[in-house]
Amino acid sequence: MKYFFNRLTLKFKLISLFFLVFTLSAIAENVYIIQLVNNEYLQTSRQRVENIAKIISSSNNTIESIQTPTFENLALLQNETEKIRRLTQVDFVVVFNMQGVRLSHPDKSKIGLSIVGGDEHRALKGESYTSIAKGTLGNSVRAFSPIYNDEHQQIGAVLVGQTLQKINQLASRTSQSIWLSLFASLVVAVILSLLLSRNIKKILYGLEPTEMAHLFEERDAIIRTVKEGIVVINREGYITQINNEAKRILRINSNKEDVIGEQIVDVIPNTRLHDVMVSGIAEYDCEQNINGVVILTNRVPLLVNGSLVGAIASFRDMTEMRQLAENLTGVNRYADALRSQSHEFNNKLHVIYGLAFNNNKQELIDYLEEIIGNQQAESKLVTQAIKDPIISGFLNSKFSRARELGVSLLFNINGELSPITDISITHSLITILGNLIDNSLDAVQFLDNKQINVNLEINNDTLQIEVNDNGEGISDEDTQYIFQKGYSTKGNNRGIGLYLVLASIDELNGHIQLCDLSNKKGACFKVLLPLKAIYREKVTHG
């Protein structure tokens, strides 16, 4: 039954509802009104026949005709009562004597016969009253009035009556107009329901309520499951929608129901949603600090049919995005390192194959000793000081990349870097070292003498990283912009490396600066990282 009802269209539901309500109300109202009309007609008839009976009983002609019941007087009495009956439109006027014998009657054949109905006894005892009884004309409202002579002796009574059938006929004429008006109202209600349903369908874009409910449930499910925080406000600045991810990122402890309906400035003090709504200009990829959390947000005004109705903000935690970027950067760097090593290994295999094929044994031995000696020296230098296997392997891979590009890459490591337990911090260090070394490789690639020096110094509380090259260096004009996201002197779709370096250093509460090369050619970056931030499980964001 519920399934069938849900499948009905909105138009059919509205028409059915209006029809049912009006039909039930029409029946109830009509029954009530007809009952009132019948009672009113009955009460009016009682009063009217009572008044007529009193007038006839007090008439001198009536008294004279009863006191002297001659043929002429009785004929005059019959004529008078019939005249009064026709004028007053009552159904019967009967005059009878103290023996209950009719002296007048609308049906002349009933004159001289005893009155019927059984309700006349009180009238013969001098009482005036009304009653409902069945006479010769059927059930009637009957009024009795005694007749007295000049000596105040009762000599008879008058009976004036109105049949209930006639009263009901008069009442039914009134009820017909009531039925017609109610039917007209029902027609108007059906027409209005059609117009209303059409207007509602237009507002709902032609969708049925069940379809709207499904869309709302789907939208709510999407908002709940997306990995972005979403906040929506209306034109007055009140929050109309917020998902759980937004509450988690912004560290809002209230229930969702408690937040909805609140002013956005009370929940998120330094939001720019209201400004975006007022200006009508969207803002994309903006960094913002809210409740101590740095987020990357998009703020867009909401327009419906060209009218501004509010604004929406979607955002992500910058810390999580940086970690994701660092993970991707780390994977790319691992792939680059493996590709470089594979390329270098293949080249060496070709040389070894050529020497062996030509039976140049001594040259082959010398070549192998040189390769093994160089790689052992390089690997030994890094692995002895860098105990973290991931960072050690990554730095060793840079030797292969440098040899491939013809670059002299020198490492100077002072101290020992223990293994790091937090993989995200390992990725942050790889992001810092990898970007600085790759930038230096790019800077010297077109030089004849390509040199890069990497100095690592690990003391009791600080890891110091210094990377310098003999490239063209960085101009004073570019110095203030190099850490901005998207800024690059190398062309489009660049300018993310140093931005990620700075973000990773901030995550580790570190510091980066350009070194003073004392008028030497090239560029030099110096990074200071506190070891307490590297070797703890969770980093406190600065």
Coordinates of C-alpha atoms in Angstrom, one line a residue, residues 231-455:
V231 CA 30.4 24.8 4.1
V232 CA 27.4 26.5 2.6
I233 CA 25.8 29.8 3.7
N234 CA 22.7 31.6 2.7
R235 CA 22.4 35.3 1.8
E236 CA 22.0 36.3 5.5
G237 CA 25.3 34.5 6.4
Y238 CA 23.7 31.6 8.2
I239 CA 25.2 28.1 7.7
T240 CA 22.8 25.9 5.7
Q241 CA 25.1 22.9 5.1
I242 CA 28.4 21.6 6.6
N243 CA 29.8 18.1 6.3
N244 CA 31.7 16.0 8.8
E245 CA 35.0 16.5 7.0
A246 CA 34.7 20.3 7.4
K247 CA 34.1 19.9 11.1
R248 CA 37.1 17.6 11.4
I249 CA 39.5 19.9 9.5
L250 CA 38.3 23.0 11.3
R251 CA 38.2 21.2 14.7
I252 CA 34.6 22.0 15.3
N253 CA 33.3 19.9 18.2
S254 CA 29.6 20.8 18.0
N255 CA 27.1 18.5 16.4
K256 CA 26.1 19.1 12.8
E257 CA 22.6 20.1 13.9
D258 CA 24.1 22.6 16.4
V259 CA 26.2 24.3 13.7
I260 CA 23.5 24.6 11.0
G261 CA 21.5 27.8 11.5
E262 CA 24.4 29.6 13.2
Q263 CA 26.1 32.7 11.7
I264 CA 29.3 31.7 9.8
V265 CA 31.4 34.4 11.6
D266 CA 30.5 32.8 15.0
V267 CA 31.7 29.4 13.9
I268 CA 34.6 30.4 11.6
P269 CA 35.7 33.9 12.7
N270 CA 38.0 34.9 9.8
T271 CA 36.1 33.3 6.9
R272 CA 35.8 35.2 3.7
L273 CA 32.6 33.5 2.5
H274 CA 30.5 36.6 3.2
D275 CA 33.0 38.8 1.3
V276 CA 32.9 36.4 -1.7
M277 CA 29.1 36.4 -1.6
V278 CA 28.9 40.3 -1.5
S279 CA 31.5 40.7 -4.3
G280 CA 30.2 37.9 -6.4
I281 CA 33.8 37.0 -7.4
A282 CA 35.0 33.4 -6.8
E283 CA 38.4 32.7 -5.2
Y284 CA 40.3 29.5 -6.0
D285 CA 43.3 27.8 -4.4
C286 CA 43.6 30.3 -1.5
E287 CA 45.6 29.4 1.6
Q288 CA 44.0 30.4 4.9
N289 CA 44.6 29.9 8.6
I290 CA 41.4 29.0 10.4
N291 CA 41.4 27.9 14.0
G292 CA 45.1 27.2 13.8
V293 CA 44.7 25.0 10.7
V294 CA 46.2 26.0 7.3
I295 CA 43.7 25.1 4.5
L296 CA 43.7 25.4 0.8
T297 CA 40.2 26.6 -0.1
N298 CA 37.9 27.5 -3.0
R299 CA 35.1 30.0 -2.3
V300 CA 32.4 30.5 -4.8
P301 CA 29.1 32.5 -4.8
L302 CA 26.0 30.5 -5.3
L303 CA 23.7 31.6 -8.1
V304 CA 20.2 30.1 -8.8
N305 CA 18.5 31.3 -12.0
G306 CA 20.9 34.3 -12.0
S307 CA 20.1 35.3 -8.4
L308 CA 22.6 35.2 -5.6
V309 CA 21.4 32.9 -2.9
G310 CA 24.6 32.3 -0.8
A311 CA 28.1 31.0 -1.1
I312 CA 30.0 27.7 -0.8
A313 CA 33.5 26.9 0.4
S314 CA 35.4 23.6 -0.3
F315 CA 38.8 23.1 1.3
R316 CA 41.5 20.6 2.2
D317 CA 44.0 20.5 5.1
M318 CA 47.3 21.9 3.7
T319 CA 49.3 19.5 5.9
E320 CA 47.5 16.5 4.3
M321 CA 48.0 17.9 0.8
R322 CA 51.7 18.6 1.4
Q323 CA 52.1 15.0 2.6
L324 CA 50.3 13.7 -0.5
A325 CA 52.5 16.0 -2.7
E326 CA 55.6 14.8 -0.9
N327 CA 54.6 11.2 -1.3
L328 CA 54.1 11.7 -5.0
T329 CA 57.3 13.7 -5.3
G330 CA 59.1 10.9 -3.4
V331 CA 57.7 8.2 -5.8
N332 CA 58.7 10.3 -8.8
R333 CA 62.2 10.8 -7.4
Y334 CA 62.6 7.1 -6.7
A335 CA 61.5 6.4 -10.3
D336 CA 64.0 8.9 -11.6
A337 CA 66.8 7.5 -9.5
L338 CA 66.0 3.9 -10.7
R339 CA 65.8 5.1 -14.3
S340 CA 69.2 6.8 -14.0
Q341 CA 70.8 3.8 -12.4
S342 CA 69.3 1.5 -15.0
H343 CA 70.5 3.7 -17.8
E344 CA 74.0 4.0 -16.4
F345 CA 74.1 0.2 -15.7
N346 CA 73.1 -0.6 -19.3
N347 CA 75.8 1.7 -20.6
K348 CA 78.4 0.0 -18.5
L349 CA 77.2 -3.4 -19.6
H350 CA 77.6 -2.4 -23.2
V351 CA 81.2 -1.3 -22.5
I352 CA 82.0 -4.5 -20.6
Y353 CA 80.4 -6.6 -23.5
G354 CA 82.5 -4.7 -26.1
L355 CA 85.8 -5.2 -24.1
A356 CA 85.0 -8.9 -23.5
F357 CA 83.9 -9.5 -27.2
N358 CA 87.2 -8.0 -28.4
N359 CA 89.2 -10.1 -25.9
N360 CA 90.7 -6.9 -24.3
K361 CA 91.2 -8.6 -20.9
Q362 CA 93.5 -6.1 -19.3
E363 CA 91.3 -3.1 -20.3
L364 CA 88.2 -5.0 -19.0
I365 CA 89.9 -5.6 -15.7
D366 CA 91.0 -2.0 -15.4
Y367 CA 87.5 -0.8 -16.3
L368 CA 85.8 -3.0 -13.7
E369 CA 88.3 -2.0 -11.0
E370 CA 87.6 1.7 -11.8
I371 CA 83.8 1.2 -11.6
I372 CA 83.9 -0.9 -8.5
G373 CA 86.3 1.4 -6.8
N374 CA 84.3 4.6 -7.6
Q375 CA 81.0 3.1 -6.6
Q376 CA 82.4 1.7 -3.4
A377 CA 83.9 5.0 -2.5
E378 CA 80.7 6.9 -3.2
S379 CA 78.4 4.4 -1.5
K380 CA 80.7 4.1 1.5
L381 CA 80.7 7.8 2.0
V382 CA 77.0 8.0 2.1
T383 CA 76.1 4.8 3.9
Q384 CA 78.6 5.3 6.7
A385 CA 77.0 8.7 7.6
I386 CA 73.4 8.2 6.6
K387 CA 71.9 5.2 8.5
D388 CA 68.4 5.7 7.1
P389 CA 68.2 3.2 4.2
I390 CA 65.7 5.2 2.2
I391 CA 67.6 8.5 2.3
S392 CA 70.9 6.7 1.8
G393 CA 69.6 4.9 -1.3
F394 CA 68.1 8.1 -2.6
L395 CA 71.4 10.0 -2.3
N396 CA 73.4 7.2 -3.8
S397 CA 71.0 7.3 -6.8
K398 CA 71.9 11.0 -7.4
F399 CA 75.5 9.9 -8.2
S400 CA 74.2 7.9 -11.2
R401 CA 72.1 10.9 -12.3
A402 CA 75.0 13.2 -12.0
R403 CA 77.4 10.9 -14.0
E404 CA 74.6 10.6 -16.6
L405 CA 74.6 14.4 -17.0
G406 CA 78.3 14.8 -16.7
V407 CA 78.1 16.6 -13.4
S408 CA 80.7 16.5 -10.6
L409 CA 78.5 15.8 -7.5
L410 CA 80.4 15.9 -4.2
F411 CA 79.0 15.0 -0.8
N412 CA 80.6 16.3 2.4
I413 CA 78.9 14.7 5.4
N414 CA 79.9 15.5 9.0
G415 CA 78.2 13.5 11.6
E416 CA 75.7 10.6 11.5
L417 CA 72.0 10.6 10.7
S418 CA 70.2 7.8 12.5
P419 CA 67.2 5.8 10.9
I420 CA 63.9 7.8 10.9
T421 CA 60.8 6.0 12.1
D422 CA 58.2 8.3 10.7
I423 CA 58.0 7.7 6.9
S424 CA 56.3 11.1 6.3
I425 CA 59.4 12.9 7.8
T426 CA 61.6 10.7 5.5
H427 CA 59.6 11.9 2.5
S428 CA 59.9 15.5 3.7
L429 CA 63.7 15.2 3.8
I430 CA 63.7 13.5 0.4
T431 CA 61.6 16.4 -0.9
I432 CA 64.0 19.0 0.5
L433 CA 67.2 17.2 -0.7
G434 CA 65.8 16.1 -4.0
N435 CA 64.4 19.4 -5.1
L436 CA 67.6 21.3 -4.1
I437 CA 69.9 18.9 -5.9
D438 CA 67.6 18.7 -9.0
N439 CA 67.5 22.5 -9.2
S440 CA 71.3 22.5 -9.1
L441 CA 71.5 19.8 -11.8
D442 CA 69.2 22.0 -14.0
A443 CA 71.3 25.1 -13.2
V444 CA 74.6 23.5 -14.4
Q445 CA 73.4 21.3 -17.3
F446 CA 74.6 23.6 -20.1
L447 CA 78.1 24.5 -18.5
D448 CA 81.4 22.9 -19.5
N449 CA 82.5 22.6 -15.9
K450 CA 79.5 21.3 -13.9
Q451 CA 80.0 21.2 -10.2
I452 CA 77.6 20.6 -7.3
N453 CA 78.5 20.4 -3.6
V454 CA 76.2 19.0 -1.0
N455 CA 77.2 19.5 2.6

